[in-house]
Each structure stands twice: as C-alpha cells, then as structure tokens.
Amino acid sequence: MYEGYDRFVGALAIAAVMLLSSHFGVLAEPATTSARHAAVQEACAAPVQVDQLEQLLATGRVASGIDAVRIAQCRRDPALAGWLFLTALRSHVEVVPNDPDLGYRAVRSLQDLPFDAIVGPIEAVDLSGLIDGETERLANDWLRPLGALQDGEPPPMTEALRADLVSGLDVWRVTVLKRGPQGLASLDQDGERASLWVVDGLRNRYLSVLSDEGGALGAAAREARLQLGLADGDVPWPPPVHRSGHRPPPDLVVAPADEDRVVVAPGRGRTPGLVPLLVLLGLTAGWLAAARAWPERRRALFAVAALSLAPGAWLGAEAVLALAGAEAPIDARPSFNLGGAVGPGLLVRPTEIDGAPYLEIEGGSARPAVFEAAPVDGAVRIAVMGESSVFGADYLSEDAFATLLGGRLAATLQRPVEVINGGVGGVVSDEILQFTHQMLTTSPDLVVFYLGFNDLSPLSTAADHRAWSPATMALRGLSDRSRAVGALQRLGVRIGHAEPDPTGAFLDDRPTTPAERRRIGAIVEAMLTDNLTRMARAVRAAGAEPLIGIQGQPATVCRPESPSISTCFDEALRRAAVRAGRRAGATVVDLPAAIEDHRTAREGDVGEWDYYWDAVHPSRLGHRVLSEALVPAAAALLTEER
C-alpha cells in the first residue's frame, strides 16, 4: 500500500517537473528558474523511476535533461547509477543534450554514491545505444555532407562491426569499474575525461573500418578522419582508461585581485566613418596642391584622378553612410557561420509567463536560462559574451567564470547582480556580433567580451578547404563590412555571397603554404578586430558599458619547440582586443597577465597547464582566476556616474 502511494507521489512530482520543463520548448511557455528548481525539489522528495527521468530526456530540451539529472543527484539512489552512467556517455554522443550540466553532473552524482552499491547497476546497463547514436551523428556531420550517404540513408553497419564495437565498450566499462572510485573519477573533466575518450575511440574505430571501403564511402570516411585529426594506422579499441600527463588543477583559494589589469582605459573612441572621410579629404587636398605646384603635369594628374574616381566615390559613400549610421551586411547576419548551433541566428528569444514578459536562452550550445525582460529594481545585470570558454566548456554552470564574476561583484558592490551567460560553443565573432545585438535587448548594465580563438583557429583553417581561399575569404569579409554594399542589397541588387561549392567540404589537394597561412591569419585578425569594435560600439550606443578581456592560452603552447605551436595566437588575441578597445573606447583587461601573476606567486604549487585543460579552455582554477581578475575593472565601470 505504502509503496503504491510513494510511486503515486513521485509520479505527481515528476509530472510537475515535466509540465515546467516542457515550457522550454517551442510549443509551450517556459518556466522561471526558481519555479523549475522548486519542482525538482518536490520530485526529489519521493521515489522516482528511470522511465520517468527518461521522459524528461526525451523532450530533447537541455533544461529538461538537466532537471532529470538534478532529481537523480538529489535522490542519491544507487538504483539510478546505471542510468546516470549511461546518461553521462549519451551526452557525449548527443543522444541526449550535450551539456556539461547534464553529462558531467551525472558523473559527479555517481561519485557521491557508495561505490560497492553502484557496480551492479552500472554493469547491467546496455551500452549498445551509444553505437547507434554516434554512427548517426557521424552520418549527419560527415558522411552525408561529403556525399557518401543520401538523406535518410542509414549509416553502414555490419554484424561483425557492431559486435566489435559492443565488445570494446563492455571491456572499457570493466576496466573503469576495476579501478574502483578512481575509475569513476576518471570520467570527470577534472579526472582523465575517460567518458569523452571512449566516445572518441568509438568514432575512430568506426571510421577506420569504413576507410577500408572503396568508392565514395571510403573517401568520405578517410576525409572525416583527416579533418577530425584522428590517428592513422591501427586504432586501439577499446581506448585506454588511464591517460598520462593529465592531473586535476589544484583546489587553491583564489584571493581577490589586488590590482586591476586594465591596459586600455575607457574613452570616447573613434567616430565610425571619420577616418575614411579624412583620408578622402587628404587625398583630394594633395591632388589639388600637386596640380597647382606642377601645372605641366596636370594631364597625368587628371588621368590619376579619373582612375581614382570610382574608388574615391566608394570611399566617400562609405564615410557618409557611416556618419549617417547606416548598417553594413555584417551588422544583420554573419559572414561566416561556423557554429550554426543556436537556431537561425537566435540566442535570446522573447516569451511570456503568466502574461509577464520574459526572455529565454533555450540551450543547445548555450546555457539554458529564463529571466525577466527588464532587470529587477536595484539589481545590476551583466551579460558575458564569447565562445565555449565563456560557456564554461566541460564544467558545470556554477564553475564558469561568468557565474563566479556575478557572485564576486555582488559581494563587492553590495547589490544584487544578475549574470547572463552568453557563451556559445563553436561560434566565431561574426555570430557573437549578432548575439550581442540580441543580448542588448535584455538591458544589461555591463557586457563582458572574452573571445577570438575560434576566429584565429577553426575559421582560419577554412581556407584549407576547396570552398575557400585567402582571396575569397577576404572578399567576403570586406564586402560584408561595406555599408555601400549593404545599401545596394537593400535596393534589391544581388551582390555578396555566392552559392556554395558542393565539394567544398573536402580539403584542398594542395596544402596551404606558409605565405598563404600568414595572409589568411592577417585577414581573420582584421575581421576579429572589426567585429569586437562593432560589439563594443553597439554596447555603448545602448547605454551600457563594454569590457573586453584579452583571451589567454598556456605559455607552453607558444614556445618554439611546442608541437602545438600552430594553435598559438596569443599575440594576435592581444592585438585584436587592444585595437578594438582603443577604437571603441572600451576598457580592456589583460587576463593572461593576471593568470601569470597568480602562477608566479604560487611557484611550485601550480604549473601553466593547471589553468587550462587544452590550448585555450580554462580549467576550474582558470575560471576562478579570470573571475577575480575582472572584478576591479567591472566594479569601477558599474560604480561610475553614468
């Protein structure tokens, strides 16, 4: 009798969470964070079943999946261990939303349970669904775009290959469990990231088998392995659980920054359009002076003027349109859309709850959130914009420096501080510019920017593909920043983007030369600088304060002997941030210097790699140092008379 009653109460609580979580979809209203958390706590008070948690995951909405894991975490029920283990792995193959608040929270929930009590449930769970999820993802991301599969055609699979993949997953699971609690810890981001490496191994094994096929399928599989950076030759399967050379960052107390690291102070900045207008006036004055000084050469000077008429008129049009506030195409849509992860360019969506206006970030490659359309009276609203480093890749939302910055500023200002994490994984500055325009509809008081690596690394390598060259990338970047082009497009003139090459996803037959690599690097850096400038100017025009943090990298990456030297962009990241700050009159903070100061003060306790877990993403310690380093400049901007 009581068992039936408990299940009834649990079902009611889950129904409440389902009702609230379903509001995060397109067809229903979202729920506030406080209401969703209250429903989770209600569900946590009674026994729950795996199929009830699966219903939350089945919505495909990030917030719903996170709710499911929070319920399981709160329950601390060993019977849910198998589901937590599987959910952590499924998040990496995107069978369920790939969000660290879902996957890595599931891993940490396992570590909170008695190990002996969870071995059986973990051993009993079926891992074969990971194979279907990963092969379908490879088909969508690679085999179909590269022409090896038709739309709707299932990814190739033989019985022998499936048996090999299932056997490898089972052996890997046994290896993890044999290591005891340390094996569970190895699944975490601050462990050995074994939950991610096994998915990488599964991907590599599958593609390596397809690579031996002939025709379009084998060619596409080999191309996918090449672009994914997967090793050639024999593929170890299952992958080893222990990977040497990685250690969790030390759990150090990070003291408040004792000095700000401002390298560019806030100012008026440059007026858009003024520089080209001055250049045009200067050239005109120079021509008139030359014609007066050398009358015998006027014929040649008139020829020069005739040749310069079209470029001069274009330059003049650009200056006049800029002074008039006209938009360039880049202000309305990205030139390069590498992320493509947040719907049709949308990050912040308006919605209603009980008739009141709210704003929503639905999730995907962004942190899901719902917040009031206007800041609460007396509260400070901060938006933090950037790539996966701002998102807090592979860490829980409470570990990301955006969240930590809000807590520290609230303590410093003695006021409520609301932080909106606008970090989106995989995007470039073209997309972040669009997201910034959307974020300004939330009426922030301060907007922090921390970005650039994705432009200088993934975007610059676009020139290695058949669809692009340094020249075509430069042409697109230049035309999309032309206000004259924007004016012509608004008049209906077709100018700008061409139709994509259907074979453009393949790498060039000839590798990019060092000279071409330098040219594309300069082009991309110029576009990054321009985008950062536009973001900061838009923030100031909206009545908020912009703050640019220089993005950092481990110093080891940039040493000449480093095997990762090709991913070193520290100087370019610094130049782009400083130049944008000066042009827009925005504050710029030297965050790499703050990390180096912290490391130097604790020499022997920490190393360069304790602040990053790869060539750019901050570790848990790195996020804490970044948040503290931003506080002095952020607090100063928020307390100035505005």
XYZ file of C-alpha atoms in Angstrom:
642
model
C 0.000 0.000 0.000
C 2.686 2.485 1.017
C 4.873 1.559 -1.964
C 1.984 2.346 -4.299
C 1.406 5.620 -2.517
C 5.096 6.560 -2.809
C 5.023 5.865 -6.533
C 1.881 7.965 -6.856
C 3.512 10.913 -5.068
C 6.675 10.504 -7.135
C 4.639 10.435 -10.339
C 2.883 13.651 -9.333
C 6.204 15.353 -8.612
C 7.664 14.204 -11.934
C 4.517 15.421 -13.673
C 5.093 18.859 -12.140
C 8.667 18.897 -13.449
C 7.504 17.667 -16.868
C 4.953 20.451 -17.044
C 7.535 23.082 -16.152
C 10.321 21.621 -18.305
C 8.084 21.310 -21.367
C 7.677 25.094 -21.204
C 11.200 25.335 -22.598
C 10.006 24.124 -25.983
C 8.699 25.990 -28.996
C 5.070 24.964 -28.403
C 4.723 25.945 -24.724
C 5.674 28.649 -22.276
C 8.946 28.456 -20.331
C 9.187 28.352 -16.546
C 11.301 30.569 -14.345
C 14.453 29.122 -12.847
C 13.066 29.345 -9.320
C 9.857 27.509 -10.282
C 11.809 24.780 -12.046
C 14.122 24.291 -9.063
C 11.129 24.116 -6.726
C 9.604 21.359 -8.852
C 12.888 19.461 -8.836
C 12.979 19.607 -5.044
C 9.397 18.375 -4.899
C 10.254 15.439 -7.164
C 13.316 14.689 -5.079
C 11.158 14.127 -2.016
C 9.684 10.860 -3.343
C 10.989 7.740 -5.131
C 11.374 8.066 -8.904
C 11.707 5.577 -11.730
C 14.166 5.575 -14.615
C 11.377 5.726 -17.189
C 10.116 8.929 -15.578
C 13.572 10.510 -15.882
C 13.759 9.256 -19.475
C 10.601 11.192 -20.278
C 12.415 14.375 -19.320
C 15.389 13.454 -21.516
C 13.084 12.523 -24.387
C 11.969 16.141 -24.749
C 15.405 16.889 -26.211
C 15.491 20.179 -24.298
C 18.598 20.945 -22.336
C 16.826 22.361 -19.295
C 14.597 19.266 -19.072
C 17.584 16.927 -19.216
C 19.416 18.895 -16.544
C 16.302 18.703 -14.367
C 16.313 14.913 -14.729
C 19.932 14.649 -13.576
C 19.327 17.057 -10.696
C 16.489 14.854 -9.487
C 18.700 11.747 -9.647
C 21.528 13.632 -7.910
C 19.210 14.761 -5.141
C 17.749 11.276 -4.657
C 21.210 9.678 -4.069
C 19.680 6.321 -5.028
C 22.167 3.599 -6.122
C 19.384 2.074 -8.238
C 19.737 5.097 -10.562
C 23.504 4.575 -11.009
C 23.175 2.706 -14.299
C 21.010 5.473 -15.720
C 23.462 8.142 -14.577
C 26.404 6.237 -16.103
C 24.614 5.825 -19.421
C 23.402 9.425 -19.440
C 26.942 10.742 -18.987
C 28.060 8.790 -22.058
C 24.974 9.585 -24.126
C 25.561 13.299 -23.652
C 28.892 12.948 -25.483
C 27.285 11.272 -28.493
C 24.391 13.773 -28.357
C 21.696 11.120 -27.955
C 20.707 13.411 -25.104
C 21.725 17.098 -24.994
C 25.491 17.545 -24.900
C 25.722 19.907 -21.955
C 28.170 19.611 -19.038
C 25.371 20.444 -16.613
C 23.826 17.194 -17.783
C 26.730 14.836 -18.597
C 29.347 15.818 -16.038
C 26.724 16.431 -13.361
C 25.721 12.805 -13.884
C 29.371 11.770 -13.383
C 29.680 13.764 -10.169
C 26.395 12.304 -8.942
C 27.914 8.821 -9.333
C 30.924 9.837 -7.254
C 28.579 10.822 -4.403
C 27.217 7.260 -4.140
C 28.766 4.249 -2.312
C 30.893 2.511 -4.924
C 30.017 -1.052 -3.942
C 26.319 -0.271 -4.258
C 26.525 1.059 -7.831
C 28.723 -1.572 -9.524
C 25.794 -3.898 -10.234
C 23.502 -1.267 -11.792
C 26.364 0.027 -13.964
C 27.269 -3.490 -15.136
C 23.645 -4.165 -16.060
C 23.117 -1.158 -18.325
C 23.103 -1.706 -22.113
C 25.674 0.472 -23.893
C 24.817 -0.548 -27.461
C 22.655 2.536 -27.954
C 25.840 4.615 -27.914
C 26.851 2.964 -31.180
C 23.629 3.960 -32.947
C 23.866 7.497 -31.590
C 27.485 8.047 -32.608
C 27.179 6.472 -36.071
C 24.095 8.548 -36.826
C 25.931 11.687 -35.699
C 28.863 10.815 -37.984
C 26.427 10.267 -40.835
C 24.806 13.677 -40.274
C 28.027 15.599 -39.700
C 30.319 13.919 -42.246
C 29.141 11.047 -44.433
C 26.062 12.789 -45.846
C 27.655 16.238 -46.354
C 30.608 14.551 -48.090
C 28.294 12.739 -50.487
C 28.740 9.169 -49.201
C 25.125 8.751 -47.988
C 21.806 10.058 -49.234
C 19.420 11.876 -46.923
C 17.615 9.290 -44.839
C 20.049 6.511 -45.724
C 21.199 4.786 -42.511
C 24.895 4.680 -41.605
C 26.511 1.431 -42.778
C 26.865 -1.295 -40.155
C 27.683 -4.995 -40.308
C 27.051 -7.587 -37.611
C 30.770 -8.131 -37.190
C 31.465 -4.413 -36.793
C 28.636 -3.968 -34.290
C 29.862 -6.941 -32.268
C 33.378 -5.473 -32.237
C 32.134 -2.091 -31.028
C 29.864 -3.598 -28.350
C 32.697 -5.817 -27.095
C 35.035 -2.832 -26.839
C 32.519 -0.808 -24.839
C 31.990 -3.709 -22.442
C 35.740 -4.181 -21.909
C 36.159 -0.440 -21.321
C 33.378 -0.454 -18.691
C 35.002 -3.380 -16.868
C 38.316 -1.501 -16.863
C 36.677 1.586 -15.365
C 34.981 -0.387 -12.604
C 38.115 -2.373 -11.760
C 39.790 0.896 -10.812
C 37.150 1.490 -8.151
C 36.267 5.066 -7.142
C 39.303 6.279 -9.109
C 37.709 4.821 -12.229
C 34.586 6.915 -11.669
C 36.736 9.976 -11.038
C 38.469 9.338 -14.384
C 35.173 10.011 -16.169
C 35.106 13.626 -14.957
C 36.579 16.671 -16.666
C 38.969 17.144 -13.764
C 39.923 13.462 -13.979
C 41.118 11.840 -17.191
C 37.980 12.649 -19.243
C 37.584 8.923 -19.909
C 33.879 9.364 -20.684
C 34.874 11.548 -23.621
C 37.839 9.483 -24.773
C 35.754 6.333 -25.115
C 33.403 8.174 -27.475
C 36.385 9.455 -29.463
C 37.667 5.876 -29.640
C 34.294 4.606 -30.815
C 34.226 7.252 -33.534
C 37.753 6.484 -34.684
C 37.172 2.719 -34.727
C 34.041 3.037 -36.831
C 35.594 5.446 -39.327
C 38.782 3.385 -39.585
C 36.743 0.361 -40.682
C 34.806 2.436 -43.233
C 38.081 3.907 -44.501
C 38.992 0.496 -45.937
C 35.909 0.594 -48.157
C 36.121 1.723 -51.757
C 34.229 4.446 -53.548
C 32.573 7.467 -52.023
C 32.073 5.837 -48.597
C 35.746 5.086 -48.059
C 36.772 8.513 -49.380
C 34.330 10.281 -47.042
C 35.461 8.243 -44.030
C 39.121 8.988 -44.745
C 38.312 12.689 -45.203
C 36.385 12.743 -41.907
C 39.284 11.120 -40.031
C 41.706 13.587 -41.575
C 39.659 16.654 -40.636
C 38.864 15.301 -37.165
C 42.580 14.794 -36.531
C 42.141 11.083 -35.805
C 45.245 8.913 -35.836
C 46.165 6.817 -38.860
C 47.088 3.167 -38.633
C 45.789 0.673 -36.105
C 43.154 2.087 -33.774
C 43.319 0.849 -30.161
C 39.907 -0.431 -29.210
C 38.803 -0.106 -26.511
C 40.853 3.007 -25.701
C 42.943 3.012 -22.524
C 41.183 4.459 -19.494
C 44.306 5.976 -17.970
C 45.991 8.742 -19.968
C 49.227 10.035 -18.527
C 50.146 13.696 -18.392
C 46.843 14.990 -17.026
C 46.201 15.965 -13.457
C 43.314 17.847 -11.896
C 44.004 21.530 -11.216
C 44.800 22.123 -7.547
C 41.978 23.374 -5.368
C 43.640 26.625 -4.390
C 41.997 29.577 -2.708
C 41.969 32.425 -5.207
C 42.292 35.723 -3.385
C 40.646 38.878 -4.737
C 42.768 40.659 -7.297
C 44.984 43.221 -5.600
C 45.241 45.348 -8.743
C 43.332 45.811 -11.923
C 44.900 44.749 -15.195
C 43.457 47.492 -17.379
C 45.616 48.046 -20.459
C 43.114 50.279 -22.284
C 41.062 52.733 -20.231
C 37.529 53.699 -21.252
C 37.288 56.695 -23.552
C 35.324 58.215 -26.400
C 36.784 56.024 -29.137
C 36.812 56.898 -32.825
C 33.754 58.062 -34.748
C 32.831 55.497 -37.446
C 33.341 56.924 -40.912
C 35.551 59.792 -39.781
C 38.834 58.132 -40.770
C 37.833 57.319 -44.396
C 36.390 60.822 -44.757
C 39.640 62.395 -43.545
C 41.625 60.125 -45.877
C 39.464 61.165 -48.829
C 39.748 64.862 -47.964
C 43.506 64.493 -47.527
C 43.934 62.817 -50.908
C 41.768 65.457 -52.563
C 43.779 68.271 -50.965
C 47.017 66.578 -52.011
C 45.810 66.307 -55.607
C 44.809 69.972 -55.716
C 48.153 71.014 -54.262
C 50.037 68.889 -56.811
C 48.006 70.303 -59.709
C 48.818 73.830 -58.569
C 52.511 73.152 -57.959
C 53.145 71.270 -61.226
C 50.829 72.684 -63.905
C 52.874 70.953 -66.625
C 51.845 67.565 -65.157
C 48.159 68.259 -64.900
C 47.353 65.877 -67.757
C 48.919 62.996 -65.851
C 47.270 64.145 -62.635
C 43.854 64.214 -64.347
C 44.471 60.651 -65.541
C 45.227 59.624 -61.980
C 42.062 61.397 -60.807
C 39.985 59.574 -63.446
C 41.342 56.225 -62.346
C 40.686 57.147 -58.710
C 37.145 58.371 -59.314
C 35.371 55.055 -58.651
C 37.391 54.093 -55.550
C 37.141 57.652 -54.262
C 33.393 57.731 -54.740
C 33.107 54.375 -52.952
C 35.251 55.644 -50.078
C 33.177 58.802 -49.839
C 29.961 56.807 -49.838
C 31.306 54.591 -47.068
C 32.209 57.646 -44.972
C 28.851 59.373 -45.460
C 26.864 56.198 -44.789
C 28.905 55.515 -41.633
C 28.352 59.023 -40.311
C 24.643 58.608 -41.089
C 24.510 55.414 -39.042
C 23.793 53.055 -41.962
C 24.375 49.339 -41.356
C 26.748 47.029 -43.185
C 25.625 43.456 -44.034
C 27.747 42.099 -41.152
C 25.513 44.001 -38.710
C 22.492 41.959 -39.826
C 23.954 38.485 -40.429
C 27.277 36.687 -40.065
C 29.674 36.338 -42.963
C 30.884 33.031 -41.539
C 28.542 30.819 -39.542
C 30.771 28.023 -38.247
C 28.706 27.446 -35.115
C 25.238 27.310 -36.631
C 24.183 25.906 -33.268
C 21.536 28.293 -31.982
C 18.706 28.069 -34.476
C 18.502 30.677 -37.242
C 20.972 33.021 -35.582
C 18.885 33.453 -32.439
C 20.267 33.323 -28.920
C 17.742 35.313 -26.861
C 14.048 34.754 -27.508
C 11.154 36.756 -26.021
C 8.423 34.778 -24.264
C 5.698 35.184 -21.644
C 4.965 33.552 -18.300
C 1.558 34.240 -16.788
C 1.218 37.221 -19.084
C 4.506 38.825 -17.987
C 7.341 39.383 -20.475
C 10.388 37.145 -20.103
C 13.442 36.286 -22.166
C 14.787 32.800 -22.788
C 18.021 31.165 -23.885
C 16.856 27.724 -24.882
C 20.175 25.881 -24.739
C 21.902 23.694 -27.291
C 25.408 25.111 -27.411
C 24.432 27.819 -24.909
C 23.475 27.714 -21.241
C 19.665 27.469 -20.910
C 18.155 30.328 -18.934
C 14.933 32.251 -18.395
C 14.982 35.775 -16.991
C 12.770 38.818 -16.725
C 12.729 41.136 -19.704
C 13.956 44.033 -17.561
C 16.381 43.892 -14.622
C 14.874 43.869 -11.146
C 14.898 47.286 -9.460
C 18.205 47.875 -7.718
C 19.905 44.900 -9.405
C 22.822 45.016 -11.820
C 22.530 42.941 -14.997
C 25.699 41.688 -16.682
C 25.986 39.791 -19.956
C 29.138 37.809 -20.730
C 29.646 37.101 -24.441
C 32.032 34.715 -26.128
C 32.731 31.159 -27.238
C 32.945 27.875 -25.318
C 35.429 29.390 -22.854
C 32.681 31.730 -21.640
C 30.105 28.939 -21.786
C 32.414 27.008 -19.453
C 33.088 24.001 -21.677
C 33.065 20.706 -19.744
C 32.242 22.394 -16.433
C 29.023 22.943 -14.560
C 27.376 26.350 -14.876
C 28.379 27.286 -11.323
C 32.059 26.719 -12.215
C 32.100 29.091 -15.220
C 33.812 32.444 -14.680
C 30.652 34.298 -15.718
C 28.766 32.866 -12.740
C 31.710 33.407 -10.395
C 32.068 37.006 -11.569
C 28.457 37.687 -10.610
C 28.987 36.395 -7.084
C 32.154 38.392 -6.539
C 30.621 41.603 -7.909
C 27.560 41.204 -5.697
C 29.862 40.993 -2.675
C 31.927 43.977 -3.865
C 29.035 46.253 -4.834
C 26.699 45.118 -2.062
C 23.934 44.906 -4.634
C 22.118 42.043 -6.368
C 23.912 41.061 -9.574
C 22.269 39.034 -12.322
C 24.611 37.405 -14.844
C 23.500 36.129 -18.245
C 25.995 33.665 -19.720
C 26.002 34.386 -23.464
C 28.829 31.989 -24.286
C 28.073 29.694 -27.220
C 30.299 26.776 -28.151
C 31.839 26.620 -31.612
C 30.898 30.104 -32.817
C 33.080 32.838 -34.309
C 32.967 36.584 -33.775
C 30.618 37.116 -36.748
C 27.979 35.133 -34.863
C 28.804 36.675 -31.481
C 28.217 40.112 -33.033
C 24.647 39.038 -33.871
C 24.184 37.546 -30.398
C 25.402 40.817 -28.863
C 22.720 42.792 -30.690
C 20.137 40.345 -29.323
C 21.589 40.431 -25.811
C 21.299 44.222 -25.729
C 17.505 43.791 -25.745
C 17.891 42.498 -22.159
C 19.036 45.963 -20.973
C 22.383 44.971 -19.435
C 24.434 47.463 -17.457
C 27.737 45.822 -18.415
C 28.734 43.486 -21.273
C 31.955 41.484 -20.934
C 33.660 40.020 -24.013
C 36.131 37.126 -23.994
C 36.685 35.649 -27.447
C 38.887 35.320 -30.535
C 40.401 31.843 -30.604
C 37.690 30.348 -32.825
C 38.330 33.034 -35.435
C 42.065 32.507 -35.455
C 41.940 28.694 -35.395
C 38.828 27.000 -36.888
C 37.881 29.939 -39.122
C 41.393 30.448 -40.472
C 41.568 26.761 -41.429
C 38.513 27.232 -43.652
C 40.985 28.312 -46.347
C 42.291 24.717 -46.353
C 39.013 23.588 -47.930
C 38.049 23.670 -51.590
C 35.246 26.155 -50.922
C 37.608 28.883 -49.776
C 40.908 30.586 -50.430
C 42.530 33.576 -48.724
C 41.270 35.767 -51.575
C 37.642 34.626 -51.422
C 37.556 34.864 -47.649
C 38.993 38.387 -47.799
C 36.469 39.379 -50.464
C 33.536 38.134 -48.406
C 34.833 39.772 -45.231
C 35.426 43.101 -46.992
C 32.127 43.200 -48.898
C 30.105 42.302 -45.800
C 31.675 45.216 -43.935
C 30.826 47.704 -46.666
C 27.898 49.976 -45.920
C 27.661 50.733 -49.641
C 27.180 47.027 -50.359
C 24.507 46.964 -47.660
C 22.726 49.913 -49.266
C 22.788 48.223 -52.678
C 21.441 44.992 -51.182
C 18.580 46.870 -49.549
C 17.750 48.269 -53.007
C 17.482 44.714 -54.340
C 20.869 44.483 -56.047
C 22.289 40.939 -55.724
C 25.848 41.309 -54.542
C 27.860 39.390 -51.972
C 27.539 35.683 -51.187
C 27.788 33.114 -53.965
C 26.273 29.643 -53.981
C 28.454 27.146 -52.091
C 30.550 24.571 -53.934
C 29.010 21.109 -53.307
C 32.522 19.634 -52.973
C 33.757 22.497 -50.821
C 33.740 20.442 -47.599
C 36.766 18.452 -48.783
C 40.269 19.650 -48.004
C 42.331 21.106 -50.846
C 44.534 18.718 -52.775
C 47.422 21.105 -52.102
C 48.198 22.141 -48.518
C 48.163 25.824 -47.678
C 51.609 27.387 -47.980
C 53.186 29.330 -45.088
C 52.748 32.580 -47.057
C 49.049 31.850 -47.585
C 48.712 30.923 -43.928
C 50.161 34.309 -42.908
C 47.791 36.128 -45.278
C 44.701 34.347 -44.015
C 45.835 34.939 -40.426
C 46.083 38.677 -41.085
C 42.677 38.703 -42.786
C 40.966 36.847 -39.951
C 42.641 39.007 -37.297
C 41.409 42.138 -39.057
C 37.851 40.759 -39.191
C 38.029 39.793 -35.499
C 39.222 43.282 -34.555
C 36.452 44.888 -36.586
C 33.788 42.634 -35.037
C 34.997 43.318 -31.496
C 34.946 47.046 -32.271
C 31.388 46.803 -33.576
C 30.288 44.871 -30.474
C 31.768 47.403 -28.088
C 30.312 50.355 -30.016
C 26.872 48.723 -30.040
C 27.066 48.263 -26.267
C 27.960 51.899 -25.718
C 25.217 53.041 -28.098
C 22.733 51.044 -25.999
C 23.803 52.909 -22.859
C 25.790 50.050 -21.298
C 29.476 49.654 -20.560
C 31.702 47.307 -22.631
C 34.585 45.395 -21.040
C 36.967 43.330 -23.187
C 39.093 40.618 -21.614
C 42.154 39.504 -23.570
C 41.778 35.785 -24.213
C 44.673 33.706 -22.932
C 46.486 30.469 -23.735
C 49.039 28.330 -21.885
C 52.512 29.772 -22.462
C 53.755 26.257 -23.256
C 51.672 26.216 -26.443
C 53.540 29.227 -27.806
C 57.094 28.028 -27.255
C 59.016 27.353 -30.496
C 59.563 23.704 -29.621
C 55.880 23.099 -28.821
C 54.114 20.526 -31.033
C 51.033 22.743 -30.694
C 52.727 25.918 -31.926
C 50.254 26.085 -34.838
C 47.484 26.815 -32.305
C 49.384 29.688 -30.679
C 47.596 33.013 -31.193
C 48.473 34.891 -28.007
C 49.847 37.988 -29.727
C 47.015 38.146 -32.276
C 44.423 37.824 -29.496
C 46.110 40.649 -27.619
C 46.342 42.920 -30.679
C 42.705 42.401 -31.617
C 41.425 43.179 -28.108
C 43.635 46.247 -27.596
C 42.918 47.737 -31.026
C 39.185 47.189 -30.656
C 39.252 48.778 -27.208
C 41.031 51.864 -28.487
C 38.723 52.255 -31.480
C 35.547 51.813 -29.461
C 36.699 53.474 -26.237
C 36.174 50.237 -24.294
C 38.039 49.027 -21.213
C 40.470 46.169 -21.926
C 41.771 43.869 -19.165
C 44.959 41.802 -19.519
C 43.712 38.432 -18.284
C 46.758 36.388 -19.403
C 48.919 38.637 -17.216
C 46.582 38.023 -14.264
C 46.947 34.253 -14.679
C 50.726 34.527 -14.968
C 50.873 36.659 -11.812
C 48.801 34.079 -9.958
C 51.064 31.256 -11.146
C 54.262 33.136 -10.285
C 53.004 33.886 -6.768
C 52.435 30.151 -6.250
C 55.562 28.854 -7.945
C 55.933 25.165 -7.258
C 52.278 24.617 -6.396
C 50.882 25.130 -9.882
C 52.044 24.939 -13.484
C 50.907 26.565 -16.712
C 48.567 23.686 -17.549
C 46.752 23.964 -14.228
C 44.881 26.985 -15.609
C 43.788 25.413 -18.905
C 42.692 21.929 -19.919
C 43.718 22.407 -23.556
C 45.165 25.147 -25.770
C 42.501 27.698 -24.806
C 39.740 26.464 -22.445
C 40.171 27.455 -18.780
C 40.248 24.791 -16.086
C 38.228 25.147 -12.897
C 41.160 27.073 -11.377
C 41.468 29.173 -14.533
C 37.811 30.191 -14.347
C 38.260 31.311 -10.755
C 41.315 33.433 -11.563
C 39.585 35.012 -14.581
C 36.570 35.997 -12.495
C 38.694 37.632 -9.804
C 40.820 39.473 -12.376
C 37.729 41.033 -13.973
C 36.197 42.295 -10.721
C 38.172 45.562 -10.248
C 37.524 46.878 -13.765
C 33.904 45.684 -13.792
C 33.192 47.239 -10.403
C 34.760 50.538 -11.484
C 32.592 50.693 -14.619
C 29.437 49.893 -12.671
C 30.066 52.497 -9.967
C 30.965 55.376 -12.279
C 28.422 58.118 -12.829
C 26.558 57.121 -15.952
